[in-house]
Coordinates of C-alpha atoms and ligand atoms in Angstrom, one line a residue:
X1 CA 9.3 25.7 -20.3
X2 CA 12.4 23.3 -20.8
X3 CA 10.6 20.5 -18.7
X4 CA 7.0 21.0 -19.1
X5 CA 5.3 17.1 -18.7
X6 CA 2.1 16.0 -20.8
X7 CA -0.1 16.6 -17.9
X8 CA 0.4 17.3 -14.2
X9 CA -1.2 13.4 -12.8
X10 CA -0.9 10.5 -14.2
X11 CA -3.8 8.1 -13.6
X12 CA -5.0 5.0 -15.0
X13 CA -2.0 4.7 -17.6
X14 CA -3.1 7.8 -19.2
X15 CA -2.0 11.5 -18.1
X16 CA -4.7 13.8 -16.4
X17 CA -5.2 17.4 -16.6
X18 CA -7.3 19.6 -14.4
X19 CA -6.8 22.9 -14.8
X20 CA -9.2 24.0 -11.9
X21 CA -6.3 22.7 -9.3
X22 CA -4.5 25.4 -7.9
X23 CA -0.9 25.9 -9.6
X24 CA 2.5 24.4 -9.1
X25 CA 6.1 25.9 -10.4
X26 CA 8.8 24.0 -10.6
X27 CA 11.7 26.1 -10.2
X28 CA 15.5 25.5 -11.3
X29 CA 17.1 26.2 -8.4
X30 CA 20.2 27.2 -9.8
X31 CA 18.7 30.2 -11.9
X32 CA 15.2 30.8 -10.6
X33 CA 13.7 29.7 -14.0
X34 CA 10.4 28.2 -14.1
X35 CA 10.5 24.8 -15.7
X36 CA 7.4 23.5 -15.4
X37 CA 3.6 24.8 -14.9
X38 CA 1.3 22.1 -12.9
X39 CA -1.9 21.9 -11.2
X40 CA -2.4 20.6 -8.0
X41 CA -4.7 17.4 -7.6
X42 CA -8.5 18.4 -6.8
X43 CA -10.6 16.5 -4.7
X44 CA -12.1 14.7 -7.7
X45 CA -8.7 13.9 -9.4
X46 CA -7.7 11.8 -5.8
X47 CA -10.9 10.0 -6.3
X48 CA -10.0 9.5 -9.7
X49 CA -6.4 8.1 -8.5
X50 CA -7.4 5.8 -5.8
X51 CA -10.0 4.4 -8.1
X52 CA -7.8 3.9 -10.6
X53 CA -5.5 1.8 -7.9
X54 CA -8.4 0.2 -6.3
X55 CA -9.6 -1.4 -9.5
X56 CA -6.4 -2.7 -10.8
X57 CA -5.2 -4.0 -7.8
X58 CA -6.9 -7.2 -7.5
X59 CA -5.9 -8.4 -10.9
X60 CA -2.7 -7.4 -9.9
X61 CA -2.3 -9.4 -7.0
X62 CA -4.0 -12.4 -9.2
X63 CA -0.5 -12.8 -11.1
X64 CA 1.7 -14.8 -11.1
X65 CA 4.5 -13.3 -9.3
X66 CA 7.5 -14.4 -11.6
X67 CA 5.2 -12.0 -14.5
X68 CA 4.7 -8.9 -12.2
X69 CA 8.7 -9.0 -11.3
X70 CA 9.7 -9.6 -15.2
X71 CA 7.7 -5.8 -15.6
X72 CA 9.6 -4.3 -12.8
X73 CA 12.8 -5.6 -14.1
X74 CA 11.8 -4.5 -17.7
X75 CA 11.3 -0.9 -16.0
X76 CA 14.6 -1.3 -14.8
X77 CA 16.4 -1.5 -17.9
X78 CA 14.1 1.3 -19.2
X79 CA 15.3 3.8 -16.4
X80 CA 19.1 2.8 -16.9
X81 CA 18.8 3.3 -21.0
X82 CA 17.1 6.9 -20.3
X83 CA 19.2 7.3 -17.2
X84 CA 20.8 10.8 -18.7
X85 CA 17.5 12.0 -19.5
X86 CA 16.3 11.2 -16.0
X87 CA 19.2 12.8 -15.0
X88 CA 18.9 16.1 -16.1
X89 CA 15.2 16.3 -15.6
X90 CA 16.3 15.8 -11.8
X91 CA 19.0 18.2 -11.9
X92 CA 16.7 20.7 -13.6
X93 CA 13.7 19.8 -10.8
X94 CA 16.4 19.5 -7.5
X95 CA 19.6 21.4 -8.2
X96 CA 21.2 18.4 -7.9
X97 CA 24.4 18.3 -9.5
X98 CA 24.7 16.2 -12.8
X99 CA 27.5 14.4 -11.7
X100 CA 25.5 13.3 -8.6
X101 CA 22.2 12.3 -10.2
X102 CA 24.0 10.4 -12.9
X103 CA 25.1 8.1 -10.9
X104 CA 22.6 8.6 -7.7
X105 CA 19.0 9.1 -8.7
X106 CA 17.5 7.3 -11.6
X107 CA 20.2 4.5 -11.1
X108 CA 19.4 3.8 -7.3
X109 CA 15.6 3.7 -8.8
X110 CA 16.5 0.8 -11.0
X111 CA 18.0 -0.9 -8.4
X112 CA 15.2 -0.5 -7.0
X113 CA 12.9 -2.0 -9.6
X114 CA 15.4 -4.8 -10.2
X115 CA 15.8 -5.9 -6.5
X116 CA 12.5 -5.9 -5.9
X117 CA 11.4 -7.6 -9.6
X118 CA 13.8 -10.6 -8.4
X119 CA 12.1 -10.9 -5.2
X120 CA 8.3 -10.8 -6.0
X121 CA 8.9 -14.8 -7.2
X122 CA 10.7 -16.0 -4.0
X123 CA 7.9 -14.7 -1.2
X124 CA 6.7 -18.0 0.5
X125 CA 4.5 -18.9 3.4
X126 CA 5.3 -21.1 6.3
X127 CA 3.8 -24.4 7.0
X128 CA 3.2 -24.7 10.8
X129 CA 2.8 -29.0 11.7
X130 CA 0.3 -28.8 14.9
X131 CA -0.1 -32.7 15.7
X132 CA -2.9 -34.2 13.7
X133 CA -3.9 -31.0 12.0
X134 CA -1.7 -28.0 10.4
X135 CA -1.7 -24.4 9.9
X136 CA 0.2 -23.0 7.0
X137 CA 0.5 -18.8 6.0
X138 CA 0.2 -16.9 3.1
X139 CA 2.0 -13.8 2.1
X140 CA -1.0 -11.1 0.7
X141 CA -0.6 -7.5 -0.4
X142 CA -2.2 -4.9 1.5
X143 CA -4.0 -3.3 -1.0
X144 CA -3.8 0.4 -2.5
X145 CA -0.7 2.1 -1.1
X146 CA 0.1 5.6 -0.8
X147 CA 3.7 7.1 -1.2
X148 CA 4.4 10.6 -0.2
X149 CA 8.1 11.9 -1.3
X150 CA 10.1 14.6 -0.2
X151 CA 11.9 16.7 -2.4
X152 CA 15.8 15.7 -2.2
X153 CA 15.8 12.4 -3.9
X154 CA 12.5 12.2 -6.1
X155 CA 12.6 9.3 -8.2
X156 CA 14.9 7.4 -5.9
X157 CA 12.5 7.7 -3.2
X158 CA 9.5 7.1 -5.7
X159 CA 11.2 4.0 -6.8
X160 CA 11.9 3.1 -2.9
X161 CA 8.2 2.9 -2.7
X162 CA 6.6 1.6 -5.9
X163 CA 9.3 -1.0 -6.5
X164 CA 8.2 -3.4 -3.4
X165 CA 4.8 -2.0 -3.3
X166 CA 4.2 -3.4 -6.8
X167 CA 6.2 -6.3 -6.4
X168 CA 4.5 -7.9 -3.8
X169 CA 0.9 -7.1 -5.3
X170 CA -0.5 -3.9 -4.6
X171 CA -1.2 -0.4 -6.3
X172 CA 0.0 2.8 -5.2
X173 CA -0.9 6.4 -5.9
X174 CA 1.9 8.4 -5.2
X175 CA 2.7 11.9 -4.6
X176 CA 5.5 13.7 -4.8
X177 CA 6.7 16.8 -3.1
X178 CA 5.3 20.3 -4.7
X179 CA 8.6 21.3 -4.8
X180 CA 9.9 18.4 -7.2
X181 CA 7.0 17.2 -9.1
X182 CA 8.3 15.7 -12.1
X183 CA 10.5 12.8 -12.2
X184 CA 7.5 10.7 -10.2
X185 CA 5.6 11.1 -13.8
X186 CA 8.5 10.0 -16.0
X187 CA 8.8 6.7 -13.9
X188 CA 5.0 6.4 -14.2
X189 CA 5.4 6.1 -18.1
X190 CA 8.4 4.3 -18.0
X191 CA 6.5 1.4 -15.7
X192 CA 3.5 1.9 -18.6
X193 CA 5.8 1.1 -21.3
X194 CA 6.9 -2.0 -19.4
X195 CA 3.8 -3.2 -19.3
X196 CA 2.4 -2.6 -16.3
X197 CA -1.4 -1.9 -15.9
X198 CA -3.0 0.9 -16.1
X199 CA -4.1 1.7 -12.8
X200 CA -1.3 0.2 -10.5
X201 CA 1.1 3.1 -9.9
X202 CA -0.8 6.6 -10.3
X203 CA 1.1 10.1 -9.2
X204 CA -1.2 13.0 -8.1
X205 CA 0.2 16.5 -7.8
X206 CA -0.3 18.5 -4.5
X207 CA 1.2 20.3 -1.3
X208 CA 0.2 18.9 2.5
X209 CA -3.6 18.6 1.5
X210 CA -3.3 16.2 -0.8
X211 CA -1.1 14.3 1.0
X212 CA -3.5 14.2 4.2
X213 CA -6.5 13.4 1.7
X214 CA -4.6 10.3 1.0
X215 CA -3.6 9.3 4.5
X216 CA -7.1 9.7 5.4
X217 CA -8.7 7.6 2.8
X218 CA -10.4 4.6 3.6
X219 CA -9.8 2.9 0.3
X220 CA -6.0 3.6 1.4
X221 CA -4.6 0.3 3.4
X222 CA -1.0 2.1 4.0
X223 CA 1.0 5.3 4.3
X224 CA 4.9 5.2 3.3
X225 CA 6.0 8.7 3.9
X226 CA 9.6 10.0 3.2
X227 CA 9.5 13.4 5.0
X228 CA 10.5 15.6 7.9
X229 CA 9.7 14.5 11.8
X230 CA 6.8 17.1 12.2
X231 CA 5.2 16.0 8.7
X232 CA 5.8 12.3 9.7
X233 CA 3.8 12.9 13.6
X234 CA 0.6 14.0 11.6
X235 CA 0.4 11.3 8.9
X236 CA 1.1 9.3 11.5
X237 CA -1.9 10.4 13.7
X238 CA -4.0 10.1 10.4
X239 CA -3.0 6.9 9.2
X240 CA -3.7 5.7 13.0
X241 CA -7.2 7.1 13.0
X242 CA -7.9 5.1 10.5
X243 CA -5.8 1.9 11.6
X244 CA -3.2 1.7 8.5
X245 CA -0.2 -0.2 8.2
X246 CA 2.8 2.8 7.8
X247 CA 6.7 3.4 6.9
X248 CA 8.1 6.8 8.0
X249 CA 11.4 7.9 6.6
X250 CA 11.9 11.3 8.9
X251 CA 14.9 13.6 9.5
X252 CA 18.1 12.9 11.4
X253 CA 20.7 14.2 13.3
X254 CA 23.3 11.9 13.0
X255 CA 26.5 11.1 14.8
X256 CA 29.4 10.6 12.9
X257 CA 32.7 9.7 15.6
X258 CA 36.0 9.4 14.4
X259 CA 38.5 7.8 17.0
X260 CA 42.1 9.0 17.3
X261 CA 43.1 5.9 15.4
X262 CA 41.1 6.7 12.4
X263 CA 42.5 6.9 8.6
X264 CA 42.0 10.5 8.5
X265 CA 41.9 10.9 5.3
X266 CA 39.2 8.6 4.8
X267 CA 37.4 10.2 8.0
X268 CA 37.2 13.6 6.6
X269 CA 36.3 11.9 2.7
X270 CA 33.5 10.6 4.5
X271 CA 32.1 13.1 6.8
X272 CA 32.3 15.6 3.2
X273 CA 30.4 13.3 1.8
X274 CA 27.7 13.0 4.4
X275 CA 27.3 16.5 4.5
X276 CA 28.1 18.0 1.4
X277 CA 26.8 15.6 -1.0
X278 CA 23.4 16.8 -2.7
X279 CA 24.5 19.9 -1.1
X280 CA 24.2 18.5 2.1
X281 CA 19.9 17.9 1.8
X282 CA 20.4 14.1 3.0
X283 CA 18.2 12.5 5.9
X284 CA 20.7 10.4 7.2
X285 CA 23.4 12.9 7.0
X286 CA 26.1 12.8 9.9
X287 CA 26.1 16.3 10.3
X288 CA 27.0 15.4 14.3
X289 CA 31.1 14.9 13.7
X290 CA 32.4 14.0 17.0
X291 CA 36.1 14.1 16.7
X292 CA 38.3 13.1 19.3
X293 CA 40.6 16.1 21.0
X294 CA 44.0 14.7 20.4
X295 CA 43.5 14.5 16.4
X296 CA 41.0 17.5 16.2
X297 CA 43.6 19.7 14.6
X298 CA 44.8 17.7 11.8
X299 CA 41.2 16.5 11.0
X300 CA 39.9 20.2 10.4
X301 CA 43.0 21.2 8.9
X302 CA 42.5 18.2 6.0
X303 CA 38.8 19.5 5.7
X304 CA 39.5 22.9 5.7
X305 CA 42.1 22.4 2.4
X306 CA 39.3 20.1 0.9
X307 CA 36.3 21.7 1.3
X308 CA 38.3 24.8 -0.6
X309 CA 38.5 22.5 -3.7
X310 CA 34.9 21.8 -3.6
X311 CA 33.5 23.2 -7.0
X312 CA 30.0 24.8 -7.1
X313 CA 28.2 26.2 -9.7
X314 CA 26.0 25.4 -12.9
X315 CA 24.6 21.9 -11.8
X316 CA 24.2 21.2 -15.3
X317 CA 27.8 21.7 -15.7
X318 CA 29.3 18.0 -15.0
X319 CA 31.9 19.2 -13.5
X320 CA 30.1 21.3 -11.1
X321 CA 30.4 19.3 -7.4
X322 CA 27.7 21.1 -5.3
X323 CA 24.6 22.4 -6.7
X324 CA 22.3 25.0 -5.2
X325 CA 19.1 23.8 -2.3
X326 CA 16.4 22.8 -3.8
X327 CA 14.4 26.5 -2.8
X328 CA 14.9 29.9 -1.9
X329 CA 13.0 29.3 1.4
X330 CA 15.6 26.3 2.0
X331 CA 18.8 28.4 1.5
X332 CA 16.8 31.0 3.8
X333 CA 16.2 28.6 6.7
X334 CA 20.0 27.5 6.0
X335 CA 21.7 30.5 5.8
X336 CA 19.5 31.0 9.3
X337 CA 21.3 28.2 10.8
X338 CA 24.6 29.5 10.4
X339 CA 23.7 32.8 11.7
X340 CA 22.5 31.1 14.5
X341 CA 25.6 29.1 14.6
X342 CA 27.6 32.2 14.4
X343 CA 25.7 34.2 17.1
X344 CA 26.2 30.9 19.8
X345 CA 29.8 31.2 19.6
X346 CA 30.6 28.0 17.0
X347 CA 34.0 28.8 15.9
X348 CA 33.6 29.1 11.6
X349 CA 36.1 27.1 10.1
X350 CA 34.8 27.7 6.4
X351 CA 31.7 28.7 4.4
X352 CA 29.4 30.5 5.9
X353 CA 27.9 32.8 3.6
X354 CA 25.5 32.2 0.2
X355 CA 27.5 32.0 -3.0
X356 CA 27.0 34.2 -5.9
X357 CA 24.7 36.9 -6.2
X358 CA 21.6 34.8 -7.8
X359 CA 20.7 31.3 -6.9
X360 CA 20.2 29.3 -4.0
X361 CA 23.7 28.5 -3.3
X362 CA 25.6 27.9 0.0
X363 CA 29.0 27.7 0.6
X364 CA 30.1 24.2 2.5
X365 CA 30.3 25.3 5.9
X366 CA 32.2 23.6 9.2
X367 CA 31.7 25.0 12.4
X368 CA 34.1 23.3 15.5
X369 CA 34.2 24.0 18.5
X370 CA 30.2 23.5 18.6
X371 CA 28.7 22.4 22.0
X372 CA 26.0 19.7 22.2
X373 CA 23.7 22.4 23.7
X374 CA 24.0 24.6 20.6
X375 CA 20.2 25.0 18.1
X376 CA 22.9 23.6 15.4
X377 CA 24.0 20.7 16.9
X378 CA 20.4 19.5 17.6
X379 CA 18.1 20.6 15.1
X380 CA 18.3 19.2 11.5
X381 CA 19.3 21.7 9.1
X382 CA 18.9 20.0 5.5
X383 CA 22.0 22.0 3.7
X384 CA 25.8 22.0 3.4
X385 CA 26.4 22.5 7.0
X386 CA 28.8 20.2 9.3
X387 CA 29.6 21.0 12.7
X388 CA 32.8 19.1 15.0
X389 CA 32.3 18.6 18.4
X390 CA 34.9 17.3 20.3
X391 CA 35.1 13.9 22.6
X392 CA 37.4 12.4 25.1
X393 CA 36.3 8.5 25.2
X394 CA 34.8 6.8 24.1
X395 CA 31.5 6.1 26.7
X396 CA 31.3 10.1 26.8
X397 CA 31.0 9.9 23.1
X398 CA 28.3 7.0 22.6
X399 CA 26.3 9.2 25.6
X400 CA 26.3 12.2 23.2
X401 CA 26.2 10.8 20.5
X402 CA 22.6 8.9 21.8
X403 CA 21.2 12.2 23.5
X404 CA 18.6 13.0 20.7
X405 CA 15.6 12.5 19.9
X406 CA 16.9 11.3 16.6
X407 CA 18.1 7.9 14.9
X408 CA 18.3 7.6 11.4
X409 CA 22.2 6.8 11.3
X410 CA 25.3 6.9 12.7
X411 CA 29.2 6.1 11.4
X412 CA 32.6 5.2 13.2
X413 CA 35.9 5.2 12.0
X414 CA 38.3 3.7 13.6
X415 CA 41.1 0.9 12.8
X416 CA 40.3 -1.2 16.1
X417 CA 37.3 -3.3 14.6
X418 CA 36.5 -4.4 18.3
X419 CA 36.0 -0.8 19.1
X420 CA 33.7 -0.6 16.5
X421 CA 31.4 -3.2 16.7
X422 CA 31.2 -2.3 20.2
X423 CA 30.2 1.1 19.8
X424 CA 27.7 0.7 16.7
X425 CA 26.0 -2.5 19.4
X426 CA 25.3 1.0 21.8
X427 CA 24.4 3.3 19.1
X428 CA 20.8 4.4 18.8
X429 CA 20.2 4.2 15.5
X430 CA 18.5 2.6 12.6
X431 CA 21.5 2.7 9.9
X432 CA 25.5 2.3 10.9
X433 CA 28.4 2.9 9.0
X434 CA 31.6 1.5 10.2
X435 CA 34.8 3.4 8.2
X436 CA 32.0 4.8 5.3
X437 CA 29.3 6.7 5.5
X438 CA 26.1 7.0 3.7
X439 CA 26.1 4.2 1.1
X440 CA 22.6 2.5 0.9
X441 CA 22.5 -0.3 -1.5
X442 CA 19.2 -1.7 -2.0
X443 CA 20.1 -4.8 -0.8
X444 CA 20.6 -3.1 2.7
X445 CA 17.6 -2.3 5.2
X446 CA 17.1 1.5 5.8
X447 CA 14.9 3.2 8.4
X448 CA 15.1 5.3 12.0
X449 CA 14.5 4.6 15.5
X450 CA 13.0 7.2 17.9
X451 CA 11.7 10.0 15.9
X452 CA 13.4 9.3 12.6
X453 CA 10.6 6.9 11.6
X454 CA 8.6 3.6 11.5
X455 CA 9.5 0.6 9.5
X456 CA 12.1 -0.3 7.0
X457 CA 13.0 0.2 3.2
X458 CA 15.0 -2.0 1.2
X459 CA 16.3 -5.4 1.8
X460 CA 14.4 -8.3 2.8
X461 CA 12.6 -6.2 5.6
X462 CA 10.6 -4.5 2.9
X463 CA 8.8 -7.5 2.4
X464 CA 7.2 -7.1 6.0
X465 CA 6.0 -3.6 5.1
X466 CA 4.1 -4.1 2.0
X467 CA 2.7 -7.8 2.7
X468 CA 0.5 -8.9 5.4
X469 CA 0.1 -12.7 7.0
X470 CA -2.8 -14.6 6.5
X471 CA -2.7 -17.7 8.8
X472 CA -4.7 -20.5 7.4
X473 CA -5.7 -23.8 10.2
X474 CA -6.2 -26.9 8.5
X475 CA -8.6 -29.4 10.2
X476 CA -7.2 -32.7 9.0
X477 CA -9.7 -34.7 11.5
X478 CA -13.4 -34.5 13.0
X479 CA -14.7 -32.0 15.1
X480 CA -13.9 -32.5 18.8
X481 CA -16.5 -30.2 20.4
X482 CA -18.5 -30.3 23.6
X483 CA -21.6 -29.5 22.8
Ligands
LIG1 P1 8.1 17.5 4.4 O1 7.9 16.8 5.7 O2 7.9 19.0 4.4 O3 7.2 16.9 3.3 C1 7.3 15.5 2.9 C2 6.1 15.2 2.1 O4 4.9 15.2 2.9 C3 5.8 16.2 1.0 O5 5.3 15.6 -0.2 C4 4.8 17.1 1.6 O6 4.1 17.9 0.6 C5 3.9 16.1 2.3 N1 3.1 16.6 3.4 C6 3.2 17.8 4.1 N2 2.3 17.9 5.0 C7 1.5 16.8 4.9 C8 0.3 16.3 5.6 N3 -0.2 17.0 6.6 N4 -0.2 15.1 5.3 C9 0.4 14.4 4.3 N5 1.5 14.8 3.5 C10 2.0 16.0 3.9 O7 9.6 17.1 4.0 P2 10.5 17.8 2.9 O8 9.9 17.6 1.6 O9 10.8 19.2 3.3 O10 11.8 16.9 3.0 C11 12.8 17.1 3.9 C12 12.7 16.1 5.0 O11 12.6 14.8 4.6 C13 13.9 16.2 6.0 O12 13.4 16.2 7.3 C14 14.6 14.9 5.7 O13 15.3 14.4 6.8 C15 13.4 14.0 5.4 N6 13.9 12.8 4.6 C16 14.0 11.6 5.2 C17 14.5 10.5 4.5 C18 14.5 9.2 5.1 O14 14.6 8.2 4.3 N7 14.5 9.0 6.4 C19 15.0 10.7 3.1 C20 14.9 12.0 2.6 C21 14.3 13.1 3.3 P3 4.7 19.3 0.1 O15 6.2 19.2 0.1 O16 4.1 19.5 -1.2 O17 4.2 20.3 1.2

């Protein structure tokens, strides 16, 4: 098996084996091939995890913080020398196109690390002047974290987690989704070699269970979850029960309006590539394009002659655009969509159908003429499927655009800047793009309103997520009491 790791966990710095866990394939999406053999994390190798995490923690958060960023940063410049090795492991586990992971995956992770290693030495407190006496706070970790990924950015959203977690002094045990279950182990070497302690970022293998068994935990202080909306309502309801600090990345349905004064060309580039990059598997997808009527026909004509260029095939093939999804049961539930599509009356501009005979491939499909009413206008279908609605004005279009229960992101384009700012101001959503789409520099707070989640990623905001305020009061004087 081309990708086989040491072990399926790694705890404590050291990998784990336990062959009495029920077993995990990865699968090459591309080819069906198995890759990798794991077992799934048994109850005893989750206690072994978050006792692992426990231990180390308070050391940990003993550091100075200048020494635990200078390991995160180290990591960095571990994952960026082996970032082609990374690369190909990801393509292997996802599908993901090499070209794509290249620059997407490993390298986001990094950024990751790196942001996050530069920030651990700046957290402060406040000091609070109350007359006579004063009050001042402290910035504390939280404790053991857990991170639960999903499968369509693996080490990115492993990275998303850890890097901050760490950073600000606590442990994590982390675990990815069955489906991509390797790259989370690679990154938990690579932070080894950089010298961080055994003990402080542990992944553990497993489907739901496991996941819940960490949510549930009382040695767990917090729940980061990157995952779908009906995934993210339970953890959410166990992490409550238990009164723990949460993030939840969830799904999206996202609008994406382009105005009549629009640079087309840049329009369509962007509404591609927020729905065809990583084949389209991308929470914050704007996979709602809301086009207005009087440049509808040129806009789909432009896509129509670029989505024919697209290039699928071998992902391993760097110049192979669009890979396969990540499953067989993905493409299924895809392919489902578009027959559903179809059957409501959507009007098929390309795509359509699976490509090639093996594989989980999917031709990049537009529908227009799609109504708001329609299953695929308001259900998030995770896979190279865009679908044009058409708008008027634009209050009709901010109405429509608002009327889900979604709000990971939205985009605009349009050349009138007031416009703009005016609309993303009445958009409900928790990322906007104004003339791009999808770019998500670490630097940048990302999250959802409404159903698409809890909390932020990324950016200063993270700090507010993985830290919690102790409020100190300072009696500078005597006692003034009654009795
Ligand atoms: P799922 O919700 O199916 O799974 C997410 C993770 O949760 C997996 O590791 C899964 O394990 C685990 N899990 C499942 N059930 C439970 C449970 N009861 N308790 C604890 N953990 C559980 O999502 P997918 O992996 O299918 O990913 C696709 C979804 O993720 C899409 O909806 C997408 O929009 C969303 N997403 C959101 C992002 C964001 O930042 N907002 C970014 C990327 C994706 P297992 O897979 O092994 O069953």
């Amino acid at each position: 098996m081309r990708a086989q790791p040491k072990g399926s966990h790694f705890i404590n710095g050291a990998w784990v084996e336990d062959e009495s866990g029920a077993i995990i394939e990865s699968i090459h999406p591309a080819n069906g091939e198995v890759i990798a053999r794991l077992h799934e994390a048994t109850p005893e190798i989750i206690n072994k995890a978050l006792e692992a995490a426990q231990r180390a923690q308070a050391d940990w958060a003993a550091r100075a913080p200048v020494e635990r960023g200078r390991i995160l940063r180290r990591a960095a410049d571990l994952l960026r020398a082996r970032n082609h090795d990374l690369s190909v492991l990801e393509t292997l586990d996802t599908g993901k196109p090499l070209q794509e992971t290249l620059v997407a995956d490993a390298a986001s992770g990094a950024d990751a690390l790196e942001y996050f290693g530069g920030f651990a030495a700046t957290v402060t407190g406040q000091t609070i002047p109350l007359g006579r006496d004063m009050a001042y706070t402290l910035r504390e970790p939280l404790g053991v974290c857990a991170g639960i990924g999903a499968w369509n950015y693996p080490i990115q959203i492993a990275c998303w987690k850890a890097a901050p977690a760490l950073a600000f002094g606590n442990a994590m045990v982390f675990k990815p989704s069955e489906i991509t279950p390797l790259s989370a182990l690679a990154l938990a070497e690579i932070l080894c070699e950089a010298g961080l302690p055994a003990g402080l970022f542990n992944v553990v293998q497993g489907r739901g269970a496991v996941g819940a068994a960490l949510a549930t935990d009382a040695r767990v202080a917090k729940v980061s979850l990157t995952g779908s909306v009906p995934t993210g309502r339970k953890v959410y309801a166990a992490a409550a029960t238990g009164i723990k600090a949460v993030t939840m990345e969830l799904g999206g349905k996202s609008p994406l309006i382009v105005f009549e004064d629009a640079d087309l060309d840049n329009a369509v580039g962007a509404a591609m590539l927020g729905n065809f990059y990583s084949s389209g598997q991308i929470c914050s997808n704007g996979t709602r394009v809301f086009v207005q009527r009087s440049v509808k026909a040129e806009f789909l004509e432009k896509l129509k002659a670029r989505a024919a260029r697209i290039v699928l095939g071998d992902p391993l093939d760097e110049s192979t655009q669009m890979g396969p999804l990540v499953s067989e049961e993905q493409m299924t539930r895809v392919l489902g969509y578009i027959a559903q599509g179809q059957g409501e009356g959507a009007r098929l501009v390309c795509g359509g159908t699976r490509a090639g005979e093996s594989g989980c491939f999917v031709q990049p499909t537009v529908f227009a003429d799609v109504h708001d009413d329609m299953v695929i206008a308001r259900e998030e279908i995770f896979g190279p499927v865009m679908t044009v609605l058409d708008f008027e004005d634009e209050e009709e279009v901010i109405t429509r655009a608002n009327a889900t229960d979604y709000g990971l992101a939205a985009g605009v384009f349009t050349r009138d800047l007031a416009r703009a700012h005016r609309v993303v101001g009445q958009l409900q959503a928790g990322t906007c793009w104004i003339n791009s789409y999808n770019l998500t520099p670490v630097e940048m707070p990302f999250g959802g309103v409404k159903a698409s989640g809890v909390g932020r990623e990324n950016g200063h905001a993270a700090l507010e997520h993985y830290t919690r305020v102790k409020t100190v009061y300072l009696g500078l004087g005597d006692v003034e009491s009654p009795y």
